[in-house]
Amino acid sequence: ASLTLLHGIADGSSRAFASTAFLAGLAVATKYPAIIFAVPMLVGMYIGAGRESLAKLVGLGGLWGFLGTFLGSPFLLLDMETVLKDIAPEADPVHLSAIGGGFVSNLSWYLTEVLSGAVSWTAVALMLLGGIAAITRRNKGMIVFLSFVIAYLVFVSFLGQRWARWLVPAVPFVALLAAYGLEWLSDLRPLAARVGVRRALSLGLAAAILVPTLAATLQQTGARAWEDTRTLARERILSNIPAGSGILMEWYTPQLPRDRYRIFGARDGQAVQLPRPERKPNIFPEGSIGELESNPDWGAVGVEYVVESNMAERYRADSVFFPNEVHRYREIERDLTLIHELLPISGHRNGPPIRIYRVTPPEG
């Protein structure tokens, strides 16, 4: 869609703009936020209309965009109830560990933490220079890319939730603007005639971008070789908890052999035994212990051990929004005795903290 849009801007071709709208419609069928691409598309039509009427291009774009969306996913237009059901969770302002702080806070977070971490501070600075250069030089293509970055950042910053992954669609356009900013910087009059200085500046800035991002990539790759808290917790459980025991577990705790233990999880506010999968060797934990409506009658339910992940810590970090879950963890942990604790260690061990408890027998 971006390439056909640039083609349309270059020669004012209505066919190119129609192709852009059609491809953008297909993108919307894949991921709803792609509707934001309508902003650069409209900007491109405005600055590249040429002999064509802007109203005609907009109408043509709307028609082909609708067609692309329908062909890409007919249910999107025929089953609006499902569409709204899919959108609702991301539109909900309250989501554990992803609660936004309002437009300004979210925008600052995306720029200073997410984007700078993804492409480096140097690239962010060059992106800003590229945006200024696009406007001052009246570079139509870069103005279109700039409009997308701005529109997308505004869109995700207004949402109640904030996720680092939501910024991924903007990264390629940020990189293009950063490259344009570097070009503009090297073409400034004091540097234009000094080839050696220009080369040194370009290499230095490129290194300032590549070195931290490459180091982060290598660190993430190397981290895959570290031991994991869940693997260690699984070994501790298999070595120390008798076969046939009842274990209440939650998300992000280790998977255990389906035939060795009775595995329980939180469902509809109750601790229930999870079914044993027929074709899988392990049982996948589910639910959050904090979602239980009350402390289980441990003896009646048949639970003798409890395994927690970092869910309690996450609820406590957002305790204003999840007071009931925080209270439930506090009450349940009064019935438990900690017997094993596996914590992540920087540079050595991955995974969430895993705590293994034994249910404390009632007095008397």
PDB file of C-alpha atoms in Angstrom, residues 60-347:
ATOM      1  CA  LEU A  60     -12.759   6.017  -5.451  1.00  0.00           C
ATOM      2  CA  GLY A  61     -10.526   5.202  -2.466  1.00  0.00           C
ATOM      3  CA  GLY A  62     -13.519   4.619  -0.224  1.00  0.00           C
ATOM      4  CA  LEU A  63     -15.087   2.246  -2.745  1.00  0.00           C
ATOM      5  CA  TRP A  64     -11.923   0.186  -3.300  1.00  0.00           C
ATOM      6  CA  GLY A  65     -11.088   0.224   0.406  1.00  0.00           C
ATOM      7  CA  PHE A  66     -14.522  -1.183   1.187  1.00  0.00           C
ATOM      8  CA  LEU A  67     -14.080  -3.842  -1.497  1.00  0.00           C
ATOM      9  CA  GLY A  68     -10.642  -4.830  -0.163  1.00  0.00           C
ATOM     10  CA  THR A  69     -11.983  -5.144   3.368  1.00  0.00           C
ATOM     11  CA  PHE A  70     -14.963  -7.211   2.266  1.00  0.00           C
ATOM     12  CA  LEU A  71     -12.915  -9.572   0.119  1.00  0.00           C
ATOM     13  CA  GLY A  72     -10.287  -9.920   2.827  1.00  0.00           C
ATOM     14  CA  SER A  73     -12.824 -10.748   5.509  1.00  0.00           C
ATOM     15  CA  PRO A  74     -16.523 -10.801   4.599  1.00  0.00           C
ATOM     16  CA  PHE A  75     -17.571 -11.534   8.198  1.00  0.00           C
ATOM     17  CA  LEU A  76     -16.137  -8.154   9.198  1.00  0.00           C
ATOM     18  CA  LEU A  77     -19.132  -6.518   7.547  1.00  0.00           C
ATOM     19  CA  LEU A  78     -21.652  -9.353   7.858  1.00  0.00           C
ATOM     20  CA  ASP A  79     -21.100 -10.288  11.511  1.00  0.00           C
ATOM     21  CA  MET A  80     -20.626  -7.009  13.333  1.00  0.00           C
ATOM     22  CA  GLU A  81     -21.460  -8.635  16.671  1.00  0.00           C
ATOM     23  CA  THR A  82     -18.311 -10.780  16.480  1.00  0.00           C
ATOM     24  CA  VAL A  83     -16.253  -7.786  15.370  1.00  0.00           C
ATOM     25  CA  LEU A  84     -17.351  -5.757  18.367  1.00  0.00           C
ATOM     26  CA  LYS A  85     -16.690  -8.746  20.621  1.00  0.00           C
ATOM     27  CA  ASP A  86     -13.125  -8.957  19.265  1.00  0.00           C
ATOM     28  CA  ILE A  87     -12.494  -5.242  19.689  1.00  0.00           C
ATOM     29  CA  ALA A  88     -13.989  -4.949  23.179  1.00  0.00           C
ATOM     30  CA  PRO A  89     -11.038  -6.464  25.130  1.00  0.00           C
ATOM     31  CA  GLU A  90      -8.547  -4.040  23.570  1.00  0.00           C
ATOM     32  CA  ALA A  91     -10.923  -1.118  24.028  1.00  0.00           C
ATOM     33  CA  ASP A  92     -11.325  -1.910  27.731  1.00  0.00           C
ATOM     34  CA  PRO A  93      -9.203   0.647  29.643  1.00  0.00           C
ATOM     35  CA  VAL A  94      -8.505  -1.840  32.450  1.00  0.00           C
ATOM     36  CA  HIS A  95      -6.140  -4.681  31.588  1.00  0.00           C
ATOM     37  CA  LEU A  96      -3.695  -6.215  34.022  1.00  0.00           C
ATOM     38  CA  SER A  97      -0.157  -4.806  33.579  1.00  0.00           C
ATOM     39  CA  ALA A  98      -1.231  -2.731  30.567  1.00  0.00           C
ATOM     40  CA  ILE A  99      -3.249   0.135  32.056  1.00  0.00           C
ATOM     41  CA  GLY A 100      -2.476   3.414  30.347  1.00  0.00           C
ATOM     42  CA  GLY A 101      -1.993   6.745  32.046  1.00  0.00           C
ATOM     43  CA  GLY A 102      -3.849   8.992  29.636  1.00  0.00           C
ATOM     44  CA  PHE A 103      -2.811  10.500  26.301  1.00  0.00           C
ATOM     45  CA  VAL A 104       0.249  12.466  27.435  1.00  0.00           C
ATOM     46  CA  SER A 105       1.576   9.683  29.648  1.00  0.00           C
ATOM     47  CA  ASN A 106       1.031   7.049  26.959  1.00  0.00           C
ATOM     48  CA  LEU A 107       2.636   9.151  24.246  1.00  0.00           C
ATOM     49  CA  SER A 108       5.649   9.820  26.454  1.00  0.00           C
ATOM     50  CA  TRP A 109       5.936   6.102  27.249  1.00  0.00           C
ATOM     51  CA  TYR A 110       5.808   5.074  23.598  1.00  0.00           C
ATOM     52  CA  LEU A 111       8.451   7.630  22.610  1.00  0.00           C
ATOM     53  CA  THR A 112      10.862   7.455  25.545  1.00  0.00           C
ATOM     54  CA  GLU A 113      10.661   3.767  26.431  1.00  0.00           C
ATOM     55  CA  VAL A 114       9.242   1.707  23.584  1.00  0.00           C
ATOM     56  CA  LEU A 115      10.458   3.494  20.458  1.00  0.00           C
ATOM     57  CA  SER A 116      13.831   4.475  21.885  1.00  0.00           C
ATOM     58  CA  GLY A 117      14.332   0.879  22.986  1.00  0.00           C
ATOM     59  CA  ALA A 118      13.365  -0.486  19.587  1.00  0.00           C
ATOM     60  CA  VAL A 119      15.429   1.795  17.345  1.00  0.00           C
ATOM     61  CA  SER A 120      17.669   3.790  19.785  1.00  0.00           C
ATOM     62  CA  TRP A 121      17.527   7.402  20.913  1.00  0.00           C
ATOM     63  CA  THR A 122      19.708   8.402  17.973  1.00  0.00           C
ATOM     64  CA  ALA A 123      17.132   7.088  15.514  1.00  0.00           C
ATOM     65  CA  VAL A 124      14.329   8.868  17.372  1.00  0.00           C
ATOM     66  CA  ALA A 125      16.242  12.163  17.124  1.00  0.00           C
ATOM     67  CA  LEU A 126      16.941  11.584  13.436  1.00  0.00           C
ATOM     68  CA  MET A 127      13.257  10.765  12.908  1.00  0.00           C
ATOM     69  CA  LEU A 128      12.315  14.156  14.327  1.00  0.00           C
ATOM     70  CA  LEU A 129      14.884  15.821  12.065  1.00  0.00           C
ATOM     71  CA  GLY A 130      13.522  13.839   9.150  1.00  0.00           C
ATOM     72  CA  GLY A 131      10.018  15.071   9.903  1.00  0.00           C
ATOM     73  CA  ILE A 132      11.212  18.679   9.956  1.00  0.00           C
ATOM     74  CA  ALA A 133      13.184  18.151   6.757  1.00  0.00           C
ATOM     75  CA  ALA A 134      10.172  16.566   5.034  1.00  0.00           C
ATOM     76  CA  ILE A 135       8.101  19.679   5.726  1.00  0.00           C
ATOM     77  CA  THR A 136      10.792  22.264   4.940  1.00  0.00           C
ATOM     78  CA  ARG A 137      11.831  20.464   1.757  1.00  0.00           C
ATOM     79  CA  ARG A 138       8.233  19.659   0.835  1.00  0.00           C
ATOM     80  CA  ASN A 139       9.111  16.034   0.189  1.00  0.00           C
ATOM     81  CA  LYS A 140       5.688  14.570  -0.542  1.00  0.00           C
ATOM     82  CA  GLY A 141       6.596  10.962   0.137  1.00  0.00           C
ATOM     83  CA  MET A 142       8.186  11.701   3.495  1.00  0.00           C
ATOM     84  CA  ILE A 143       5.291  13.960   4.468  1.00  0.00           C
ATOM     85  CA  VAL A 144       2.968  11.020   3.884  1.00  0.00           C
ATOM     86  CA  PHE A 145       5.132   8.749   6.061  1.00  0.00           C
ATOM     87  CA  LEU A 146       5.274  11.459   8.730  1.00  0.00           C
ATOM     88  CA  SER A 147       1.486  11.739   8.715  1.00  0.00           C
ATOM     89  CA  PHE A 148       1.193   8.012   9.358  1.00  0.00           C
ATOM     90  CA  VAL A 149       3.637   8.071  12.287  1.00  0.00           C
ATOM     91  CA  ILE A 150       1.853  11.028  13.869  1.00  0.00           C
ATOM     92  CA  ALA A 151      -1.633   9.602  13.307  1.00  0.00           C
ATOM     93  CA  TYR A 152      -0.639   6.187  14.611  1.00  0.00           C
ATOM     94  CA  LEU A 153       1.060   7.547  17.728  1.00  0.00           C
ATOM     95  CA  VAL A 154      -1.959   9.730  18.479  1.00  0.00           C
ATOM     96  CA  PHE A 155      -4.307   6.777  17.965  1.00  0.00           C
ATOM     97  CA  VAL A 156      -2.507   4.304  20.248  1.00  0.00           C
ATOM     98  CA  SER A 157      -1.844   7.008  22.861  1.00  0.00           C
ATOM     99  CA  PHE A 158      -5.549   7.769  23.196  1.00  0.00           C
ATOM    100  CA  LEU A 159      -6.359   4.120  23.985  1.00  0.00           C
ATOM    101  CA  GLY A 160      -6.885   3.056  27.570  1.00  0.00           C
ATOM    102  CA  GLN A 161      -4.367   0.227  27.348  1.00  0.00           C
ATOM    103  CA  ARG A 162      -0.755   0.460  26.251  1.00  0.00           C
ATOM    104  CA  TRP A 163       1.359  -2.321  24.808  1.00  0.00           C
ATOM    105  CA  ALA A 164       4.879  -2.147  23.404  1.00  0.00           C
ATOM    106  CA  ARG A 165       3.896  -4.434  20.529  1.00  0.00           C
ATOM    107  CA  TRP A 166       1.294  -1.951  19.326  1.00  0.00           C
ATOM    108  CA  LEU A 167       4.073   0.307  18.051  1.00  0.00           C
ATOM    109  CA  VAL A 168       5.503  -2.318  15.661  1.00  0.00           C
ATOM    110  CA  PRO A 169       3.552  -1.082  12.553  1.00  0.00           C
ATOM    111  CA  ALA A 170       5.112   2.381  12.925  1.00  0.00           C
ATOM    112  CA  VAL A 171       8.741   1.223  13.197  1.00  0.00           C
ATOM    113  CA  PRO A 172       9.441   0.891   9.410  1.00  0.00           C
ATOM    114  CA  PHE A 173       8.185   4.426   8.814  1.00  0.00           C
ATOM    115  CA  VAL A 174      10.232   5.717  11.740  1.00  0.00           C
ATOM    116  CA  ALA A 175      13.306   4.111  10.170  1.00  0.00           C
ATOM    117  CA  LEU A 176      12.602   5.787   6.812  1.00  0.00           C
ATOM    118  CA  LEU A 177      12.199   9.192   8.447  1.00  0.00           C
ATOM    119  CA  ALA A 178      15.397   8.648  10.443  1.00  0.00           C
ATOM    120  CA  ALA A 179      17.298   7.827   7.246  1.00  0.00           C
ATOM    121  CA  TYR A 180      15.895  10.948   5.617  1.00  0.00           C
ATOM    122  CA  GLY A 181      16.908  12.983   8.665  1.00  0.00           C
ATOM    123  CA  LEU A 182      20.457  11.649   8.369  1.00  0.00           C
ATOM    124  CA  GLU A 183      20.548  12.571   4.687  1.00  0.00           C
ATOM    125  CA  TRP A 184      19.276  16.070   5.425  1.00  0.00           C
ATOM    126  CA  LEU A 185      21.826  16.530   8.213  1.00  0.00           C
ATOM    127  CA  SER A 186      24.722  15.511   5.968  1.00  0.00           C
ATOM    128  CA  ASP A 187      23.541  17.916   3.264  1.00  0.00           C
ATOM    129  CA  LEU A 188      23.683  20.976   5.509  1.00  0.00           C
ATOM    130  CA  ARG A 189      25.895  23.711   4.083  1.00  0.00           C
ATOM    131  CA  PRO A 190      28.780  23.408   6.594  1.00  0.00           C
ATOM    132  CA  LEU A 191      29.054  19.679   5.784  1.00  0.00           C
ATOM    133  CA  ALA A 192      28.040  19.516   2.141  1.00  0.00           C
ATOM    134  CA  ALA A 193      31.543  20.257   0.794  1.00  0.00           C
ATOM    135  CA  ARG A 194      33.409  18.189   3.375  1.00  0.00           C
ATOM    136  CA  VAL A 195      33.162  14.639   2.169  1.00  0.00           C
ATOM    137  CA  GLY A 196      35.306  13.195   4.947  1.00  0.00           C
ATOM    138  CA  VAL A 197      33.286  14.897   7.664  1.00  0.00           C
ATOM    139  CA  ARG A 198      30.024  13.752   6.082  1.00  0.00           C
ATOM    140  CA  ARG A 199      31.208  10.174   5.958  1.00  0.00           C
ATOM    141  CA  ALA A 200      32.418  10.269   9.537  1.00  0.00           C
ATOM    142  CA  LEU A 201      29.117  11.769  10.695  1.00  0.00           C
ATOM    143  CA  SER A 202      27.087   9.179   8.792  1.00  0.00           C
ATOM    144  CA  LEU A 203      29.165   6.288  10.091  1.00  0.00           C
ATOM    145  CA  GLY A 204      29.113   7.636  13.640  1.00  0.00           C
ATOM    146  CA  LEU A 205      25.334   8.056  13.698  1.00  0.00           C
ATOM    147  CA  ALA A 206      24.799   4.690  12.036  1.00  0.00           C
ATOM    148  CA  ALA A 207      26.991   3.101  14.714  1.00  0.00           C
ATOM    149  CA  ALA A 208      25.039   4.926  17.431  1.00  0.00           C
ATOM    150  CA  ILE A 209      21.897   3.230  16.093  1.00  0.00           C
ATOM    151  CA  LEU A 210      23.267  -0.199  15.260  1.00  0.00           C
ATOM    152  CA  VAL A 211      25.470  -0.850  18.286  1.00  0.00           C
ATOM    153  CA  PRO A 212      22.777  -0.615  21.014  1.00  0.00           C
ATOM    154  CA  THR A 213      20.127  -2.378  18.931  1.00  0.00           C
ATOM    155  CA  LEU A 214      22.547  -5.157  17.948  1.00  0.00           C
ATOM    156  CA  ALA A 215      23.677  -5.508  21.573  1.00  0.00           C
ATOM    157  CA  ALA A 216      20.049  -5.815  22.704  1.00  0.00           C
ATOM    158  CA  THR A 217      19.392  -8.440  20.022  1.00  0.00           C
ATOM    159  CA  LEU A 218      22.441 -10.457  21.031  1.00  0.00           C
ATOM    160  CA  GLN A 219      21.431 -10.246  24.676  1.00  0.00           C
ATOM    161  CA  GLN A 220      17.915 -11.492  23.907  1.00  0.00           C
ATOM    162  CA  THR A 221      19.353 -14.302  21.803  1.00  0.00           C
ATOM    163  CA  GLY A 222      21.798 -15.282  24.515  1.00  0.00           C
ATOM    164  CA  ALA A 223      19.058 -15.183  27.136  1.00  0.00           C
ATOM    165  CA  ARG A 224      17.404 -18.143  25.431  1.00  0.00           C
ATOM    166  CA  ALA A 225      20.263 -20.283  26.684  1.00  0.00           C
ATOM    167  CA  TRP A 226      19.706 -19.272  30.319  1.00  0.00           C
ATOM    168  CA  GLU A 227      17.875 -21.547  32.697  1.00  0.00           C
ATOM    169  CA  ASP A 228      14.214 -20.784  33.328  1.00  0.00           C
ATOM    170  CA  THR A 229      12.379 -20.570  36.623  1.00  0.00           C
ATOM    171  CA  ARG A 230       9.563 -22.743  35.278  1.00  0.00           C
ATOM    172  CA  THR A 231      11.937 -25.512  34.248  1.00  0.00           C
ATOM    173  CA  LEU A 232      13.570 -25.459  37.688  1.00  0.00           C
ATOM    174  CA  ALA A 233      10.174 -25.368  39.401  1.00  0.00           C
ATOM    175  CA  ARG A 234       9.021 -28.380  37.394  1.00  0.00           C
ATOM    176  CA  GLU A 235      12.131 -30.292  38.524  1.00  0.00           C
ATOM    177  CA  ARG A 236      11.519 -29.323  42.159  1.00  0.00           C
ATOM    178  CA  ILE A 237       7.890 -30.416  41.966  1.00  0.00           C
ATOM    179  CA  LEU A 238       8.673 -33.761  40.345  1.00  0.00           C
ATOM    180  CA  SER A 239      11.430 -34.442  42.883  1.00  0.00           C
ATOM    181  CA  ASN A 240       9.649 -33.340  46.055  1.00  0.00           C
ATOM    182  CA  ILE A 241       5.877 -33.603  45.647  1.00  0.00           C
ATOM    183  CA  PRO A 242       4.444 -37.143  45.823  1.00  0.00           C
ATOM    184  CA  ALA A 243       2.670 -38.521  42.771  1.00  0.00           C
ATOM    185  CA  GLY A 244      -1.110 -38.286  42.969  1.00  0.00           C
ATOM    186  CA  SER A 245      -1.040 -35.026  44.939  1.00  0.00           C
ATOM    187  CA  GLY A 246      -3.534 -32.281  44.173  1.00  0.00           C
ATOM    188  CA  ILE A 247      -1.835 -29.061  42.993  1.00  0.00           C
ATOM    189  CA  LEU A 248      -3.573 -25.725  42.379  1.00  0.00           C
ATOM    190  CA  MET A 249      -1.692 -23.829  39.670  1.00  0.00           C
ATOM    191  CA  GLU A 250      -2.126 -20.664  37.615  1.00  0.00           C
ATOM    192  CA  TRP A 251      -0.945 -19.068  34.385  1.00  0.00           C
ATOM    193  CA  TYR A 252       2.828 -18.935  33.758  1.00  0.00           C
ATOM    194  CA  THR A 253       3.623 -21.819  36.101  1.00  0.00           C
ATOM    195  CA  PRO A 254       5.274 -25.015  34.756  1.00  0.00           C
ATOM    196  CA  GLN A 255       3.428 -27.647  32.780  1.00  0.00           C
ATOM    197  CA  LEU A 256       3.314 -30.983  34.581  1.00  0.00           C
ATOM    198  CA  PRO A 257       2.813 -34.578  33.386  1.00  0.00           C
ATOM    199  CA  ARG A 258      -0.870 -35.247  32.879  1.00  0.00           C
ATOM    200  CA  ASP A 259      -0.852 -38.621  34.661  1.00  0.00           C
ATOM    201  CA  ARG A 260       1.331 -37.781  37.648  1.00  0.00           C
ATOM    202  CA  TYR A 261      -0.760 -35.241  39.570  1.00  0.00           C
ATOM    203  CA  ARG A 262      -4.283 -33.916  39.916  1.00  0.00           C
ATOM    204  CA  ILE A 263      -3.943 -30.398  38.525  1.00  0.00           C
ATOM    205  CA  PHE A 264      -6.414 -27.702  39.563  1.00  0.00           C
ATOM    206  CA  GLY A 265      -7.048 -24.253  38.109  1.00  0.00           C
ATOM    207  CA  ALA A 266      -9.352 -21.281  38.677  1.00  0.00           C
ATOM    208  CA  ARG A 267     -12.516 -21.441  36.587  1.00  0.00           C
ATOM    209  CA  ASP A 268     -15.579 -19.281  37.147  1.00  0.00           C
ATOM    210  CA  GLY A 269     -14.306 -18.326  40.579  1.00  0.00           C
ATOM    211  CA  GLN A 270     -13.823 -21.913  41.751  1.00  0.00           C
ATOM    212  CA  ALA A 271     -10.846 -24.262  42.067  1.00  0.00           C
ATOM    213  CA  VAL A 272     -11.633 -27.135  39.712  1.00  0.00           C
ATOM    214  CA  GLN A 273      -9.618 -30.104  38.518  1.00  0.00           C
ATOM    215  CA  LEU A 274      -8.430 -29.618  34.957  1.00  0.00           C
ATOM    216  CA  PRO A 275      -9.140 -32.388  32.442  1.00  0.00           C
ATOM    217  CA  ARG A 276      -6.220 -34.471  31.253  1.00  0.00           C
ATOM    218  CA  PRO A 277      -5.489 -33.834  27.563  1.00  0.00           C
ATOM    219  CA  GLU A 278      -5.619 -36.952  25.403  1.00  0.00           C
ATOM    220  CA  ARG A 279      -2.824 -36.149  22.967  1.00  0.00           C
ATOM    221  CA  LYS A 280      -0.546 -33.938  25.039  1.00  0.00           C
ATOM    222  CA  PRO A 281       1.911 -35.202  27.653  1.00  0.00           C
ATOM    223  CA  ASN A 282       1.489 -32.215  29.971  1.00  0.00           C
ATOM    224  CA  ILE A 283      -1.351 -30.233  31.492  1.00  0.00           C
ATOM    225  CA  PHE A 284      -1.250 -26.518  30.726  1.00  0.00           C
ATOM    226  CA  PRO A 285      -2.024 -24.357  33.808  1.00  0.00           C
ATOM    227  CA  GLU A 286      -4.852 -21.890  33.510  1.00  0.00           C
ATOM    228  CA  GLY A 287      -6.606 -19.190  35.483  1.00  0.00           C
ATOM    229  CA  SER A 288      -5.433 -16.876  38.212  1.00  0.00           C
ATOM    230  CA  ILE A 289      -5.635 -17.804  41.875  1.00  0.00           C
ATOM    231  CA  GLY A 290      -6.704 -14.236  42.608  1.00  0.00           C
ATOM    232  CA  GLU A 291      -9.897 -14.852  40.631  1.00  0.00           C
ATOM    233  CA  LEU A 292     -11.196 -17.364  43.175  1.00  0.00           C
ATOM    234  CA  GLU A 293     -14.314 -16.125  44.942  1.00  0.00           C
ATOM    235  CA  SER A 294     -13.186 -17.442  48.316  1.00  0.00           C
ATOM    236  CA  ASN A 295     -10.582 -19.633  49.950  1.00  0.00           C
ATOM    237  CA  PRO A 296     -11.198 -23.229  48.874  1.00  0.00           C
ATOM    238  CA  ASP A 297     -12.036 -25.902  51.393  1.00  0.00           C
ATOM    239  CA  TRP A 298      -8.653 -27.467  50.732  1.00  0.00           C
ATOM    240  CA  GLY A 299      -9.486 -30.879  52.143  1.00  0.00           C
ATOM    241  CA  ALA A 300     -12.833 -31.168  50.397  1.00  0.00           C
ATOM    242  CA  VAL A 301     -11.449 -29.983  47.068  1.00  0.00           C
ATOM    243  CA  GLY A 302      -8.385 -32.196  47.344  1.00  0.00           C
ATOM    244  CA  VAL A 303      -5.668 -29.566  46.950  1.00  0.00           C
ATOM    245  CA  GLU A 304      -2.476 -30.138  48.956  1.00  0.00           C
ATOM    246  CA  TYR A 305      -0.069 -27.794  47.156  1.00  0.00           C
ATOM    247  CA  VAL A 306      -0.314 -24.398  45.459  1.00  0.00           C
ATOM    248  CA  VAL A 307       2.031 -23.017  42.792  1.00  0.00           C
ATOM    249  CA  GLU A 308       2.013 -19.265  42.110  1.00  0.00           C
ATOM    250  CA  SER A 309       3.656 -17.280  39.325  1.00  0.00           C
ATOM    251  CA  ASN A 310       3.979 -13.500  39.149  1.00  0.00           C
ATOM    252  CA  MET A 311       0.233 -12.946  38.914  1.00  0.00           C
ATOM    253  CA  ALA A 312      -0.030 -11.808  42.548  1.00  0.00           C
ATOM    254  CA  GLU A 313       2.727  -9.234  42.018  1.00  0.00           C
ATOM    255  CA  ARG A 314       1.072  -7.951  38.866  1.00  0.00           C
ATOM    256  CA  TYR A 315      -2.266  -7.535  40.643  1.00  0.00           C
ATOM    257  CA  ARG A 316      -0.562  -5.733  43.526  1.00  0.00           C
ATOM    258  CA  ALA A 317       1.113  -3.348  41.088  1.00  0.00           C
ATOM    259  CA  ASP A 318      -2.376  -2.416  39.806  1.00  0.00           C
ATOM    260  CA  SER A 319      -4.114  -2.794  43.166  1.00  0.00           C
ATOM    261  CA  VAL A 320      -6.291   0.285  42.627  1.00  0.00           C
ATOM    262  CA  PHE A 321      -8.047  -1.542  39.801  1.00  0.00           C
ATOM    263  CA  PHE A 322      -7.900  -5.063  41.248  1.00  0.00           C
ATOM    264  CA  PRO A 323      -8.512  -4.806  45.010  1.00  0.00           C
ATOM    265  CA  ASN A 324     -10.514  -8.055  45.168  1.00  0.00           C
ATOM    266  CA  GLU A 325      -7.763 -10.107  43.543  1.00  0.00           C
ATOM    267  CA  VAL A 326      -5.116  -8.618  45.848  1.00  0.00           C
ATOM    268  CA  HIS A 327      -7.273  -9.430  48.867  1.00  0.00           C
ATOM    269  CA  ARG A 328      -7.825 -13.010  47.663  1.00  0.00           C
ATOM    270  CA  TYR A 329      -4.103 -13.684  47.293  1.00  0.00           C
ATOM    271  CA  ARG A 330      -3.505 -12.294  50.770  1.00  0.00           C
ATOM    272  CA  GLU A 331      -6.199 -14.500  52.288  1.00  0.00           C
ATOM    273  CA  ILE A 332      -5.134 -17.642  50.437  1.00  0.00           C
ATOM    274  CA  GLU A 333      -1.464 -17.220  51.320  1.00  0.00           C
ATOM    275  CA  ARG A 334      -2.429 -17.306  55.007  1.00  0.00           C
ATOM    276  CA  ASP A 335      -3.372 -20.956  54.507  1.00  0.00           C
ATOM    277  CA  LEU A 336      -0.042 -21.794  52.850  1.00  0.00           C
ATOM    278  CA  THR A 337       3.557 -22.525  53.804  1.00  0.00           C
ATOM    279  CA  LEU A 338       6.280 -21.603  51.312  1.00  0.00           C
ATOM    280  CA  ILE A 339       8.524 -24.606  50.561  1.00  0.00           C
ATOM    281  CA  HIS A 340      10.324 -23.564  47.343  1.00  0.00           C
ATOM    282  CA  GLU A 341      10.965 -20.220  45.644  1.00  0.00           C
ATOM    283  CA  LEU A 342      12.544 -19.795  42.195  1.00  0.00           C
ATOM    284  CA  LEU A 343      13.362 -16.202  41.233  1.00  0.00           C
ATOM    285  CA  PRO A 344      14.744 -14.769  37.981  1.00  0.00           C
ATOM    286  CA  ILE A 345      18.398 -13.702  38.143  1.00  0.00           C
ATOM    287  CA  SER A 346      19.702 -11.009  35.793  1.00  0.00           C
ATOM    288  CA  GLY A 347      22.153 -12.448  33.302  1.00  0.00           C
TER     289      GLY A 347
END
